[in-house]
């Protein structure tokens, strides 16, 4: 949720400072809660004729740009051994940016651009607050050690005791953005979320009967969609699953207001995945056309939190266009939540051939299909039949597209035994035992 790291919260964060450990913990829990995921993909053939990267880019802020320069100076000064790139883009300012930029320019440097270690440490200490100060503990108001009706089916006392211990973690995991972020958002790369939050999501919270906390999370996500049109760095399972979160909370609490509030945001987010660069039209062999969605980060520069590392990888590429394209692939892979893997490379021994924007992932499309069905149900709940009908149609079309694009009738099985083969079973639209496959190339 950090402006500066929206492309790779889940990727190579190797820091061991509090904020980093916190996000790694969250990531761990997140992955633990996403039981069924993985990918089957199709390659989109890349146009080879254009000589510049045409894709959209979300402009970065002067603060992030400056922190990247601080990061580069830190690398030159501390050298690899004492250097965690993400640390620097998470710093928050003690005074206004122009004051700090001036002080930064005044630092004495030698020919290699490095500053003496003590000078640089003093500069950091004087002008920046510690990483992690911008998130503070928030006691969840709806936490009780043993909620009424908690896991009624679990009878074994040892298992129950363990489940209650896990349940107790909610209390420790709850955070809110500190007052200083809300008062001076321009001093922080952390986004000013209005409500406290616990990641990961609402499913466990509902089991723990923590409806207020679950609603607060959804409200935060809605506020991000209202502001940015989509949720930064949160493009994958947990995130495209917001519609299910809203629907589930409604199911347990009957909170019609929440549905009314969430619906416009969900429509906006659906639009994000089904327009512009995220939308892919595919012409099937027998004249039939389909539309699916792909990952495509709005970014074609080094990822701020690891820009020094990204630049080293890109240095073997010859021209600016190739570099930009590579940076976009890096950001898109991070956005997808998938780790960097040879699965996304055209040449498995060459990291710079990363090409996830050219691959259609079945899991993303399954999640969007689920979103379409949830939106249809919620539109019905609030009495908007026009939206309900159009989303049922959209869901049918996507289901057909998924069936004909990813399912390989000849083989009746998948080329790769990834967990995502089970995502369709998870949403219960396809038969168990169904496998998906990597298939034909097509043009965007
Ligand atoms: C999405 O939400 C539904 C309902 O809350 C849940 O059953 C499902 O496991 C969630 N999926 C993921 C990938 O988190
Ligand atoms: C930044 O802070 C300095 C010193 O506190 C002050 O003189 C200057 O006016 C401030 N600039 C802005 C844009 O607030
Ligand atoms: C610049 O500083 C670095 C780190 O302090 C040092 O290793 C290097 O020798 C210095 N170079 C010059 C040209 O002074
Ligand atoms: C949770 O917080 C309590 C109180 O701050 C602390 O004693 C306990 O060790 C924490 N547990 C974990 C697992 O972090
Ligand atoms: C909640 O879901 C259950 C099971 O799908 C359903 O029977 C029930 O009617 C739903 N409740 C509401 C308020 O939608
Ligand atoms: C599919 O799209 C192609 C290219 O846009 C178009 O020429 C063709 O008419 C479309 N076919 C159908 C069946 O809509
Ligand atoms: C793949 O990358 C390796 C390492 O850069 C290179 O030696 C090899 O020629 C490449 N293979 C192809 C087919 O381009």
mmCIF file of N, CA and C in Angstrom, residues 65 69 73 159 162 168 181 200 271 297 303 409:
data_model
loop_
_atom_site.group_PDB
_atom_site.id
_atom_site.type_symbol
_atom_site.label_atom_id
_atom_site.label_comp_id
_atom_site.label_asym_id
_atom_site.label_seq_id
_atom_site.Cartn_x
_atom_site.Cartn_y
_atom_site.Cartn_z
ATOM 1 N N UNK A 65 10.788 10.153 -6.590
ATOM 2 C CA UNK A 65 11.956 10.415 -7.439
ATOM 3 C C UNK A 65 13.158 10.798 -6.586
ATOM 4 N N UNK A 69 16.955 8.839 -5.613
ATOM 5 C CA UNK A 69 18.309 9.404 -5.673
ATOM 6 C C UNK A 69 19.036 9.167 -4.355
ATOM 7 N N UNK A 73 22.561 7.083 -3.841
ATOM 8 C CA UNK A 73 23.685 7.580 -3.051
ATOM 9 C C UNK A 73 24.014 6.596 -1.929
ATOM 10 N N UNK A 159 -7.209 -28.934 18.932
ATOM 11 C CA UNK A 159 -7.359 -28.171 17.689
ATOM 12 C C UNK A 159 -8.048 -26.836 17.966
ATOM 13 N N UNK A 162 -5.630 -24.426 19.508
ATOM 14 C CA UNK A 162 -4.723 -23.901 18.487
ATOM 15 C C UNK A 162 -5.439 -22.857 17.622
ATOM 16 N N UNK A 168 -6.228 -15.261 17.956
ATOM 17 C CA UNK A 168 -5.663 -14.179 18.778
ATOM 18 C C UNK A 168 -4.665 -13.323 17.995
ATOM 19 N N UNK A 181 0.952 10.597 9.057
ATOM 20 C CA UNK A 181 0.716 10.356 7.622
ATOM 21 C C UNK A 181 -0.559 11.065 7.179
ATOM 22 N N UNK A 200 -4.281 -10.489 6.089
ATOM 23 C CA UNK A 200 -4.955 -10.749 4.851
ATOM 24 C C UNK A 200 -6.468 -10.888 4.985
ATOM 25 N N UNK A 271 -13.825 -2.224 -14.630
ATOM 26 C CA UNK A 271 -13.488 -1.443 -15.813
ATOM 27 C C UNK A 271 -11.969 -1.372 -16.029
ATOM 28 N N UNK A 297 1.570 -3.604 -15.845
ATOM 29 C CA UNK A 297 1.804 -2.548 -14.863
ATOM 30 C C UNK A 297 1.904 -1.190 -15.558
ATOM 31 N N UNK A 303 11.772 -0.368 -10.558
ATOM 32 C CA UNK A 303 10.858 -0.271 -9.420
ATOM 33 C C UNK A 303 11.560 0.510 -8.316
ATOM 34 N N UNK A 409 -8.639 -29.659 -25.659
ATOM 35 C CA UNK A 409 -9.472 -30.854 -25.807
ATOM 36 C C UNK A 409 -8.684 -32.083 -26.222
#
